[in-house]
XYZ file of C-alpha atoms in Angstrom:
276
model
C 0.000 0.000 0.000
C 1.461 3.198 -0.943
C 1.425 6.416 1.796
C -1.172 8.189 -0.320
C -3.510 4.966 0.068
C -3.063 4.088 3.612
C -6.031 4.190 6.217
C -5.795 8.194 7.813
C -5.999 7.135 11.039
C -2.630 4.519 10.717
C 0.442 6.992 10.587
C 2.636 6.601 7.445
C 6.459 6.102 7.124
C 6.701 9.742 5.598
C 4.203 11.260 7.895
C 6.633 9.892 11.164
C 9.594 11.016 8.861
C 8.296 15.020 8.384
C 7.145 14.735 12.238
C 10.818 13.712 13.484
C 12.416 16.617 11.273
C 9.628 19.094 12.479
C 10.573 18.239 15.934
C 14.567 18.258 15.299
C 14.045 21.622 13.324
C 12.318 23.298 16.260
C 14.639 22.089 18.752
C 17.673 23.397 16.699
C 15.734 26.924 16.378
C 15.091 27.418 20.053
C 19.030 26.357 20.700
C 19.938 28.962 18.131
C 17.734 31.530 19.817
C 19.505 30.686 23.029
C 22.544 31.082 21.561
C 21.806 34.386 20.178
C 20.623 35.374 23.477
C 23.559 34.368 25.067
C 25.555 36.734 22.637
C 23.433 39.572 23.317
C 23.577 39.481 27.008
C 27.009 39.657 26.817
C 27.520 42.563 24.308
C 28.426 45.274 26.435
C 31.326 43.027 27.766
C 32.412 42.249 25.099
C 32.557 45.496 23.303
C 34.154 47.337 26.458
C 36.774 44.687 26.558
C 38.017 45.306 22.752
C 38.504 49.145 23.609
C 42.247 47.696 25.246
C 43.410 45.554 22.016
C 43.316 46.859 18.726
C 39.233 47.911 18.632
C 38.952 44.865 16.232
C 36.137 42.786 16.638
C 32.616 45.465 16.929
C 34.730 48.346 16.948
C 37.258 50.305 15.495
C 40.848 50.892 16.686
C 41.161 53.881 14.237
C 39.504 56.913 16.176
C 36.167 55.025 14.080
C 33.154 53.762 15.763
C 30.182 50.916 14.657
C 27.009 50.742 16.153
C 25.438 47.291 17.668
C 22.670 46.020 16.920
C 18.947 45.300 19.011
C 17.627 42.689 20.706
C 14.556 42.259 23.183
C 14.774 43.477 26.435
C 14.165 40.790 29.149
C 11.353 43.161 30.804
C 8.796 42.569 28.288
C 8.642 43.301 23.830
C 10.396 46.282 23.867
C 13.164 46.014 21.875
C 16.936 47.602 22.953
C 19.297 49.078 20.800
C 22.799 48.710 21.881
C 25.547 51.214 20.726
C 29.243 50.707 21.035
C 30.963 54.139 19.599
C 34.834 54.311 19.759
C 37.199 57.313 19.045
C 40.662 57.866 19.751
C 42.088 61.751 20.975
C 45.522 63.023 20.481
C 45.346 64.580 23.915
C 46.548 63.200 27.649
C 44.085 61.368 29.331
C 43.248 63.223 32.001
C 42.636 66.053 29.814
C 39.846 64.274 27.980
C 38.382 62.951 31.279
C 38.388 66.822 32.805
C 36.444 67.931 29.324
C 33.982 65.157 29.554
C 32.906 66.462 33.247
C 31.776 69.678 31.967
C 28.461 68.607 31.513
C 27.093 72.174 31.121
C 29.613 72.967 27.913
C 27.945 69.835 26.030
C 25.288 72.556 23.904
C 28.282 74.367 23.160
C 29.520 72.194 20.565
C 27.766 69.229 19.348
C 24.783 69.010 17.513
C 22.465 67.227 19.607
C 22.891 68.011 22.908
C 20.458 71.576 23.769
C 21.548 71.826 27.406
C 22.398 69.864 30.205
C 21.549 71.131 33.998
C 23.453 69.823 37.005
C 20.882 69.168 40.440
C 24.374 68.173 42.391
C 27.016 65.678 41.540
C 24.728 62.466 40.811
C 21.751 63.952 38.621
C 21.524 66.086 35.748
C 18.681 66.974 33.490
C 19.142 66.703 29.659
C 17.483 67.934 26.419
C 18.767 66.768 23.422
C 17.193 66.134 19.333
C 17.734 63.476 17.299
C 16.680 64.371 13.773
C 13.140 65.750 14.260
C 12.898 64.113 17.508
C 13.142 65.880 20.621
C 13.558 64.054 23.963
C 14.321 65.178 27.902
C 15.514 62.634 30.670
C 17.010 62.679 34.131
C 20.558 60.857 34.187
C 21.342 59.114 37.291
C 24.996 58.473 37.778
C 25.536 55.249 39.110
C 29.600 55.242 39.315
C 32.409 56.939 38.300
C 35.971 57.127 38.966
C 38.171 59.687 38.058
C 40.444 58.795 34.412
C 38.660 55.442 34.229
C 34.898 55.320 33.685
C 31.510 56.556 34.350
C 27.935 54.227 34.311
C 24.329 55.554 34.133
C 21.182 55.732 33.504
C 18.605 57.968 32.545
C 14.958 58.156 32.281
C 12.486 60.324 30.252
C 8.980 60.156 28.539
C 10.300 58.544 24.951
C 12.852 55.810 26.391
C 15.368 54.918 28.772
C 19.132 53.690 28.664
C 21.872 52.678 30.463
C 25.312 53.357 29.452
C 28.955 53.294 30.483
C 31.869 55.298 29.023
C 35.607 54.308 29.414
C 38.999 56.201 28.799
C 41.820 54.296 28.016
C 45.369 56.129 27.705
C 47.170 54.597 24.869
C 50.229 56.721 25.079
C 50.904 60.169 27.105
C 49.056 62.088 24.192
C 46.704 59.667 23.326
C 43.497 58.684 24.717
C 40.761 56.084 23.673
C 37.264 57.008 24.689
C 34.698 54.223 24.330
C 30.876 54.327 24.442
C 28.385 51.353 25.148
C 24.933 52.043 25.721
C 21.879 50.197 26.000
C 18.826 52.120 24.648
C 14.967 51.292 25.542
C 12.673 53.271 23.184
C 9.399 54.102 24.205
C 6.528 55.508 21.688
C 5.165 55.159 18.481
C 8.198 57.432 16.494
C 10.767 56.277 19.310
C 10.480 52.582 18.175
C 10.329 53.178 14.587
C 13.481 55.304 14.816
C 15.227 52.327 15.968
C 15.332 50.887 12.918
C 17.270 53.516 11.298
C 19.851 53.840 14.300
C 19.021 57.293 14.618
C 20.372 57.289 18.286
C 23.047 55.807 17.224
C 24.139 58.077 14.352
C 23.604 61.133 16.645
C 25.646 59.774 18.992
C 28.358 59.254 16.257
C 28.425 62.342 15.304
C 28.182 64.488 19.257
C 31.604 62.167 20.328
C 33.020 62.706 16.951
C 32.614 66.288 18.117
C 33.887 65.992 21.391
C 37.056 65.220 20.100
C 37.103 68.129 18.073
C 36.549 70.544 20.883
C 38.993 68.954 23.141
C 42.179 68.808 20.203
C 41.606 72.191 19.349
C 40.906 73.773 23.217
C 43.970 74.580 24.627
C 42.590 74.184 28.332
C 45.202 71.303 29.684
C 45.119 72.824 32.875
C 41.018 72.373 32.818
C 39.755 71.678 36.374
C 36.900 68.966 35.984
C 35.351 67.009 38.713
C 37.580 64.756 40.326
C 35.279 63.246 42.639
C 34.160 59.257 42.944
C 30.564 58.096 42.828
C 29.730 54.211 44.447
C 26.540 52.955 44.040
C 24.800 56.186 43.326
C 26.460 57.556 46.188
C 29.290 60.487 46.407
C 32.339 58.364 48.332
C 34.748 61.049 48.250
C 34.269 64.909 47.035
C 36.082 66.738 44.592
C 37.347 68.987 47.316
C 38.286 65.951 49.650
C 40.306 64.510 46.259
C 42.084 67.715 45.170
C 43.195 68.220 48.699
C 44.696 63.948 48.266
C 46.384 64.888 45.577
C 47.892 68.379 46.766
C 49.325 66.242 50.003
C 50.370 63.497 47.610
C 52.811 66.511 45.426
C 53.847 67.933 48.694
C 54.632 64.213 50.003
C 56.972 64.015 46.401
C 58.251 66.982 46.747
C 59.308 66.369 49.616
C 61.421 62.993 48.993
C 62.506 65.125 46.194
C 64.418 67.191 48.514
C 65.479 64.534 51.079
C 67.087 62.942 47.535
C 68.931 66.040 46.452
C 70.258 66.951 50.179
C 71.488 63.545 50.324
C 73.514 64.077 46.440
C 74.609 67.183 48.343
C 75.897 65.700 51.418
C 77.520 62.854 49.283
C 79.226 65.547 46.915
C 80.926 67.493 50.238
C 82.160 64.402 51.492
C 84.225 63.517 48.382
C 85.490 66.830 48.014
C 86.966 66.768 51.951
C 88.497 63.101 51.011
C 90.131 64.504 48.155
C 92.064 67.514 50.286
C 93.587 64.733 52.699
């Protein structure tokens, strides 16, 4: 009896056949979609951690950038763009860090950014447009630390993200500034932007910026905020840190001294040997 004749109710050879590679098909998509998962969780790891090699992998290691890609947030449907932007500055590190402090300069020279207000060391209000798209948020700061990094978050009525920015000296006059944030859209146009990595692009462009202003200000001697954030929290001041650092010069300067009195003393004593 051939399978087109058989009774319907007896299962076939072919019908067990398409069953079995149904089920094997399914289980190797929902191991792929793990997998992908997997990848995506770990993004921001992974992108940070390339900033110290050559930026090869998702980013660049020329002073370039590339944007990531989206995935669904584990909250609900909404889908998050992430954004890794790289660019490299021909100035000394803490120079870069300083300029990136002065939140309030931001409007100044980039594109996007329309102002930024300070409430204290931990929040600041922002306005900012992305093509015809404007948006306002309150950033939280959630750490920072002084030439190394700074994480937070923000949340306003057309999204939310959380981000992280690195600096990375790569010799005494050049630093590597990396981006990674993790962008929640929320709205009608907010979402459909997304798919044109509007955020992205504007993002692109404001550090691309950044690095302008800071090469061509001649401000080495810029005084930005030098304190350290914990857990949301201000751990030490930027008073209490340029006082540590004033004590730490005065503690070298010191040894300095004790070093050259010592050459001194040693100098004298050969001299006398050499009149005997």
């Amino acid at each position: 009896m051939t399978p087109d004749r058989q009774d319907k109710d007896t299962p076939s050879p072919l019908g067990n056949l398409k069953d079995a590679l149904g089920g094997y098909l399914s289980a190797s998509g929902h191991s792929l979609v793990g997998k992908a998962g997997e990848r995506i969780g770990g993004l921001t790891d992974r992108l940070t951690a390339s900033a110290d090699g050559n930026g090869d992998g998702n980013g660049n290691g020329n002073g370039g950038s590339k944007g990531g890609g989206s995935s669904k947030s584990g909250a609900g449907s909404v889908k998050a763009t992430h954004i890794m932007e790289v660019v490299d500055i021909g100035v000394p590190l803490r120079t870069v860090y300083d300029q990136w402090t002065q939140l309030q300069e931001f409007s100044d020279f980039t594109k996007g950014v329309r102002s930024v207000n300070s409430e204290d060391e931990v929040t600041s209000n922002w306005n900012v447009k992305v093509g015809p798209s404007s948006r306002s948020w309150k950033a939280t700061v959630l750490e920072q630390v002084p030439d190394e990094r700074i994480v937070w978050t923000s949340e306003g009525a057309k999204g939310s993200t959380r981000g992280v920015i690195t600096f990375h000296e790569l010799a005494p006059r050049l630093t590597r500034v990396v981006v990674v944030v993790e962008y929640y859209p929320a709205g009608f146009f907010e979402k459909t932007g997304n798919l044109w990595r509007a955020q992205g692009r504007r993002l692109r462009l404001d550090l691309k910026h950044f690095a302008r202003h800071v090469t061509l200000t001649d401000e080495e001697e810029i005084e930005g905020w030098r304190g350290e954030i914990r857990d949301g929290e201000v751990v030490r001041t930027h008073e209490e840190a340029m006082e540590e650092e004033a004590a730490d010069d005065r503690d070298d300067d010191d040894y300095e001294d004790d070093e050259d009195d010592e050459d001194d003393d040693y100098e004298d004593d050969r001299r006398a040997r050499r009149r005997r």
